[in-house]
Coordinates of C-alpha atoms and ligand atoms in Angstrom, one line a residue:
X1 CA -14.9 9.9 -3.0
X2 CA -15.6 9.9 -6.6
X3 CA -17.9 7.0 -7.7
X4 CA -17.5 4.9 -10.8
X5 CA -20.2 2.8 -12.4
X6 CA -19.5 -0.8 -11.6
X7 CA -18.0 -3.0 -8.9
X8 CA -16.9 -6.5 -9.5
X9 CA -18.7 -8.7 -6.9
X10 CA -18.2 -12.4 -6.8
X11 CA -17.6 -12.7 -10.5
X12 CA -20.2 -10.2 -11.7
X13 CA -20.3 -6.5 -12.4
X14 CA -23.0 -4.8 -10.4
X15 CA -23.7 -1.1 -10.1
X16 CA -21.8 0.9 -7.5
X17 CA -24.9 1.6 -5.4
X18 CA -26.0 -2.0 -5.4
X19 CA -22.7 -3.4 -4.0
X20 CA -24.2 -4.0 -0.5
X21 CA -23.8 -6.6 2.2
X22 CA -25.8 -7.9 5.1
X23 CA -25.3 -6.3 8.6
X24 CA -24.3 -9.7 9.9
X25 CA -21.4 -10.0 7.5
X26 CA -18.8 -11.8 9.6
X27 CA -15.9 -9.6 8.6
X28 CA -17.8 -6.5 9.7
X29 CA -18.0 -7.9 13.2
X30 CA -14.6 -9.5 13.7
X31 CA -12.3 -8.0 11.1
X32 CA -11.0 -11.1 9.4
X33 CA -10.8 -10.3 5.8
X34 CA -7.9 -9.4 3.5
X35 CA -7.4 -6.7 1.0
X36 CA -5.0 -5.0 -1.5
X37 CA -4.4 -1.5 -2.6
X38 CA -3.1 -1.1 -6.2
X39 CA -2.6 1.9 -8.5
X40 CA -3.0 2.3 -12.2
X41 CA -1.5 5.2 -14.1
X42 CA -2.1 6.9 -17.4
X43 CA 1.1 6.5 -19.3
X44 CA 2.4 9.1 -21.7
X45 CA 1.3 6.9 -24.5
X46 CA -2.3 7.4 -23.4
X47 CA -2.7 3.8 -22.2
X48 CA -3.4 2.8 -18.7
X49 CA -1.1 0.5 -16.9
X50 CA -1.4 -1.3 -13.5
X51 CA 1.7 -1.1 -11.5
X52 CA 3.1 -4.4 -10.2
X53 CA -0.2 -6.2 -10.6
X54 CA 1.2 -9.7 -10.2
X55 CA 3.0 -8.8 -6.9
X56 CA -0.2 -7.3 -5.5
X57 CA -2.4 -10.2 -6.4
X58 CA 0.3 -12.6 -5.1
X59 CA 0.3 -10.7 -1.8
X60 CA -3.5 -10.9 -1.7
X61 CA -3.3 -14.7 -2.0
X62 CA -0.5 -14.9 0.6
X63 CA -2.5 -12.7 3.0
X64 CA -5.5 -15.1 2.5
X65 CA -3.2 -18.1 3.1
X66 CA -1.8 -16.7 6.4
X67 CA -5.3 -16.3 7.8
X68 CA -6.8 -19.5 6.1
X69 CA -9.2 -17.7 3.8
X70 CA -9.9 -19.6 0.7
X71 CA -10.3 -17.3 -2.3
X72 CA -12.6 -19.1 -4.7
X73 CA -10.7 -17.8 -7.8
X74 CA -7.3 -18.3 -9.3
X75 CA -4.6 -15.7 -9.3
X76 CA -5.1 -15.3 -13.0
X77 CA -8.8 -14.8 -12.7
X78 CA -8.3 -12.1 -10.1
X79 CA -5.8 -10.3 -12.3
X80 CA -8.1 -10.5 -15.3
X81 CA -11.0 -9.2 -13.1
X82 CA -9.0 -6.3 -12.0
X83 CA -8.1 -5.3 -15.5
X84 CA -11.7 -5.8 -16.6
X85 CA -13.0 -3.6 -13.7
X86 CA -10.7 -0.8 -14.8
X87 CA -11.8 -1.2 -18.3
X88 CA -15.6 -1.3 -17.8
X89 CA -15.3 1.8 -15.7
X90 CA -13.1 3.7 -18.2
X91 CA -10.8 4.5 -15.3
X92 CA -7.6 6.1 -16.7
X93 CA -5.8 6.6 -13.5
X94 CA -6.6 5.7 -9.9
X95 CA -6.8 3.1 -7.2
X96 CA -7.9 -0.5 -7.1
X97 CA -9.2 -2.2 -4.0
X98 CA -9.7 -6.0 -4.0
X99 CA -11.2 -7.2 -0.8
X100 CA -11.9 -10.8 0.3
X101 CA -14.3 -11.2 3.3
X102 CA -16.4 -13.6 5.2
X103 CA -20.1 -13.2 4.6
X104 CA -23.1 -13.8 6.8
X105 CA -24.1 -17.2 8.0
X106 CA -22.9 -18.4 11.4
X107 CA -22.0 -15.8 14.1
X108 CA -19.3 -16.4 16.6
X109 CA -15.6 -16.5 16.0
X110 CA -15.5 -19.6 13.8
X111 CA -16.8 -18.2 10.6
X112 CA -14.9 -20.6 8.3
X113 CA -18.0 -22.3 7.1
X114 CA -19.6 -19.0 5.9
X115 CA -19.4 -18.0 2.3
X116 CA -16.2 -16.1 1.2
X117 CA -16.9 -13.1 -1.0
X118 CA -14.5 -11.3 -3.3
X119 CA -15.0 -7.7 -4.5
X120 CA -12.9 -5.4 -6.7
X121 CA -13.6 -1.7 -6.6
X122 CA -11.8 1.1 -8.4
X123 CA -11.9 4.8 -8.2
X124 CA -9.9 7.9 -9.0
X125 CA -7.7 8.8 -6.1
X126 CA -5.2 11.6 -6.1
X127 CA -2.2 12.2 -3.8
X128 CA -3.0 10.3 -0.5
X129 CA -1.1 12.9 1.6
X130 CA -1.9 15.8 -0.6
X131 CA -0.2 17.2 -3.7
X132 CA 1.6 19.6 -1.6
X133 CA 2.8 16.8 0.6
X134 CA 4.4 15.1 -2.4
X135 CA 6.3 18.2 -3.2
X136 CA 7.0 19.9 0.1
X137 CA 6.9 17.0 2.5
X138 CA 4.6 16.2 5.4
X139 CA 4.7 16.4 9.2
X140 CA 4.8 13.2 11.1
X141 CA 4.3 12.2 14.7
X142 CA 5.7 9.2 16.5
X143 CA 2.6 7.4 17.7
X144 CA 1.8 6.5 21.3
X145 CA 0.4 3.3 19.7
X146 CA 2.8 0.4 19.1
X147 CA 2.9 -1.6 15.9
X148 CA 1.7 -5.1 16.3
X149 CA 4.0 -7.6 18.0
X150 CA 5.0 -10.3 15.4
X151 CA 3.0 -12.9 17.4
X152 CA -0.1 -10.7 17.8
X153 CA -0.6 -10.0 14.2
X154 CA 1.1 -11.6 11.2
X155 CA 1.9 -8.2 9.7
X156 CA 3.0 -9.5 6.3
X157 CA -0.7 -10.3 5.7
X158 CA -2.9 -7.3 4.8
X159 CA -5.7 -8.1 7.1
X160 CA -8.7 -5.7 7.6
X161 CA -8.8 -5.9 11.4
X162 CA -5.1 -4.9 11.8
X163 CA -6.0 -1.5 10.6
X164 CA -7.7 -0.5 13.8
X165 CA -4.2 0.0 15.1
X166 CA -3.4 2.2 12.1
X167 CA -6.6 4.2 12.3
X168 CA -6.1 5.0 16.0
X169 CA -2.5 6.1 15.3
X170 CA -3.6 8.2 12.3
X171 CA -6.4 9.9 14.3
X172 CA -4.0 10.7 17.2
X173 CA -1.5 12.2 14.8
X174 CA -4.2 14.3 13.0
X175 CA -5.7 15.4 16.4
X176 CA -2.3 16.8 17.2
X177 CA -2.1 18.7 14.0
X178 CA 0.2 16.3 12.2
X179 CA -0.3 14.7 8.7
X180 CA 0.6 11.1 9.5
X181 CA 1.6 8.7 12.3
X182 CA 4.8 6.7 12.6
X183 CA 4.6 3.6 14.7
X184 CA 7.4 2.0 16.6
X185 CA 7.7 -1.8 17.1
X186 CA 7.3 -3.5 20.4
X187 CA 11.1 -3.0 21.1
X188 CA 10.9 0.7 20.3
X189 CA 12.5 0.7 16.9
X190 CA 10.9 2.6 14.0
X191 CA 8.5 0.3 12.2
X192 CA 6.2 2.0 9.7
X193 CA 3.5 4.6 9.1
X194 CA -0.2 3.9 9.5
X195 CA -0.3 2.9 5.9
X196 CA 3.3 3.4 4.6
X197 CA 6.8 2.0 4.9
X198 CA 9.6 4.4 5.9
X199 CA 13.1 5.2 4.6
X200 CA 15.7 7.6 5.9
X201 CA 18.7 9.0 4.1
X202 CA 21.9 9.4 6.1
X203 CA 25.5 9.8 5.0
X204 CA 24.4 9.2 1.4
X205 CA 22.8 5.8 2.3
X206 CA 19.2 4.7 2.4
X207 CA 18.0 2.8 5.5
X208 CA 14.7 1.1 6.0
X209 CA 13.5 -1.2 8.8
X210 CA 13.8 -4.9 8.0
X211 CA 10.7 -7.0 7.3
X212 CA 9.9 -8.1 10.8
X213 CA 6.8 -6.4 12.1
X214 CA 5.9 -4.4 9.0
X215 CA 4.0 -5.0 5.8
X216 CA 6.2 -6.2 2.9
X217 CA 5.5 -3.0 0.9
X218 CA 5.7 -3.3 -2.8
X219 CA 6.6 0.4 -3.1
X220 CA 9.3 -0.3 -0.5
X221 CA 10.7 -3.0 -2.8
X222 CA 10.4 -0.7 -5.8
X223 CA 12.4 2.0 -4.0
X224 CA 15.1 -0.5 -3.0
X225 CA 15.4 -1.6 -6.6
X226 CA 15.4 2.0 -7.9
X227 CA 18.2 2.8 -5.4
X228 CA 20.3 -0.1 -6.5
X229 CA 19.8 1.0 -10.1
X230 CA 20.9 4.5 -9.2
X231 CA 23.8 3.0 -7.2
X232 CA 22.6 4.4 -3.9
X233 CA 23.5 2.0 -1.1
X234 CA 20.4 0.6 0.8
X235 CA 20.4 -1.1 4.2
X236 CA 17.5 -3.0 5.7
X237 CA 18.3 -2.3 9.3
X238 CA 16.6 -1.3 12.4
X239 CA 16.9 2.3 13.5
X240 CA 15.7 4.4 16.4
X241 CA 13.6 7.5 16.6
X242 CA 16.7 9.6 17.4
X243 CA 18.4 8.4 14.3
X244 CA 15.3 9.5 12.3
X245 CA 15.5 12.9 14.0
X246 CA 19.1 13.2 12.8
X247 CA 18.5 11.9 9.3
X248 CA 19.4 14.1 6.3
X249 CA 16.1 13.1 4.6
X250 CA 13.2 10.8 5.2
X251 CA 10.2 9.7 3.2
X252 CA 7.2 7.3 3.3
X253 CA 6.4 4.8 0.6
X254 CA 3.1 3.1 -0.2
X255 CA 0.7 2.5 -3.1
X256 CA -1.6 5.2 -1.9
X257 CA 1.1 7.5 -0.5
X258 CA 3.5 6.8 -3.4
X259 CA 6.7 8.5 -2.3
X260 CA 6.0 11.3 0.2
X261 CA 8.8 13.2 1.7
X262 CA 8.8 13.9 5.5
X263 CA 9.8 17.4 6.4
X264 CA 9.3 17.2 10.2
X265 CA 9.0 14.6 12.9
X266 CA 7.6 15.5 16.4
X267 CA 8.2 19.1 15.7
X268 CA 11.8 18.6 14.7
X269 CA 12.9 19.6 11.2
X270 CA 14.3 16.8 9.1
X271 CA 17.4 17.9 7.1
X272 CA 16.5 21.2 5.5
X273 CA 12.8 20.8 6.1
X274 CA 11.9 20.1 2.5
X275 CA 12.1 17.3 0.0
X276 CA 15.7 16.2 0.0
X277 CA 17.8 15.6 -3.1
X278 CA 17.9 11.8 -2.8
X279 CA 14.2 11.7 -2.2
X280 CA 13.6 13.9 -5.2
X281 CA 15.7 11.6 -7.4
X282 CA 13.9 8.5 -6.3
X283 CA 10.5 10.1 -6.5
X284 CA 11.2 11.3 -10.1
X285 CA 12.4 7.8 -11.1
X286 CA 9.3 6.2 -9.5
X287 CA 6.9 8.4 -11.4
X288 CA 8.8 7.9 -14.6
X289 CA 8.5 4.1 -14.1
X290 CA 4.8 4.0 -13.3
X291 CA 4.1 6.3 -16.2
X292 CA 5.9 4.0 -18.6
X293 CA 8.9 6.2 -19.3
X294 CA 11.5 3.7 -18.3
X295 CA 11.9 0.7 -20.6
X296 CA 14.1 -1.1 -18.1
X297 CA 11.2 -1.4 -15.6
X298 CA 8.5 -2.0 -18.2
X299 CA 7.9 -5.5 -16.9
X300 CA 6.2 -3.9 -13.8
X301 CA 3.4 -2.5 -16.0
X302 CA 0.4 -4.4 -17.1
X303 CA -1.6 -2.5 -19.7
X304 CA -5.4 -2.4 -19.5
X305 CA -7.3 -3.7 -22.5
X306 CA -4.5 -5.7 -24.0
X307 CA -4.6 -9.5 -24.7
X308 CA -2.1 -11.0 -22.4
X309 CA -0.1 -14.0 -23.4
X310 CA 0.5 -15.2 -19.9
X311 CA -2.2 -15.5 -17.1
X312 CA -1.0 -17.2 -14.0
X313 CA -3.1 -19.7 -12.3
X314 CA -3.7 -19.7 -8.6
Ligands
PPE401 N1 2.5 -0.5 5.6 C1 1.1 -0.6 5.8 C2 0.6 -0.8 7.2 C3 0.3 -0.4 4.7 O1 -1.0 -0.4 4.9 C4 0.8 -0.1 3.4 C5 -0.1 0.1 2.2 C6 2.2 -0.1 3.3 C7 3.0 -0.3 4.4 C8 2.9 0.1 1.9 O2 2.7 -1.1 1.1 P1 2.6 -1.0 -0.5 O3 1.4 -0.3 -0.8 O4 2.7 -2.4 -0.9 O5 3.8 -0.2 -0.9 N2 -1.3 0.8 2.5 C9 -2.4 0.7 1.6 C10 -3.7 1.2 2.2 C11 -3.9 2.7 2.3 C12 -5.3 3.0 2.7 O6 -5.5 4.1 3.3 O7 -6.3 2.2 2.4 C13 -2.0 1.4 0.3 O8 -1.1 2.2 0.3 O9 -2.7 1.1 -0.7

């Protein structure tokens, strides 16, 4: 990965190489920590804008709430720190990774008296599933791993440890020559990708799994709003893998993955085996929005380096 100069670590900027932790860091052993993934884009005006900053930082605080981590900063402070981190590094376009974790101190499962650390790293990050994937679509495999049961993991929280499930699914898919894994829920319905939500297009309608055992994706919400704006019907409804096989189009959504068309699932060609029309339409609208070309969705953009009249408090 491409390094930048500084990382925000507990309120201070330190150099990338100095951003280290002790080997007895609690989160490293047991996985209880929360994080976010946010993107910023260089707009046509030349300015850099963070996409849906408020919603991402709110989700970070909600994730922390779900697992009882106390973030020692307010929501507004984290937002400002994110903007500052982008600015000091001169990042024009890329990815932002806030992480809240439990430091070293006591070992054993009850780490709640250990210090809680907060870091914000940024780096340039291109297309998550490849530039070609964005254009031509990717090949996906239904995973042999099941997405967490709602009472095993509270999947609306973006918790570090949950990602072991995603990593194994992703590795399995890659080992079998696919680009990405798709996980079913404990009842066998389509849930989500290893790090993306999923949509299908059938009979001119969009369908996406309801928010039960999946992450409340911010890109998912963006797509739903874009579809409504374009007057494409959207249903949040469970569907099965055979319905996915029969779909006219399918695509994945995520901050990292953006909007990535699916051209094949388990060796079966989806639709015409390339980016479908509805997918292309939504993808185009999405990139226009994040790059500041759509005044109607301007409220989703927070520009870096501008004085903000409103900073929320946590
Ligand atoms: N489901 C999961 C499990 C998930 O991790 C993500 C984001 C999503 C859905 C989509 O959510 P949103 O980004 O709000 O639209 N995955 C992040 C981590 C990727 C990584 O490799 O790290 C991301 O896209 O930033």
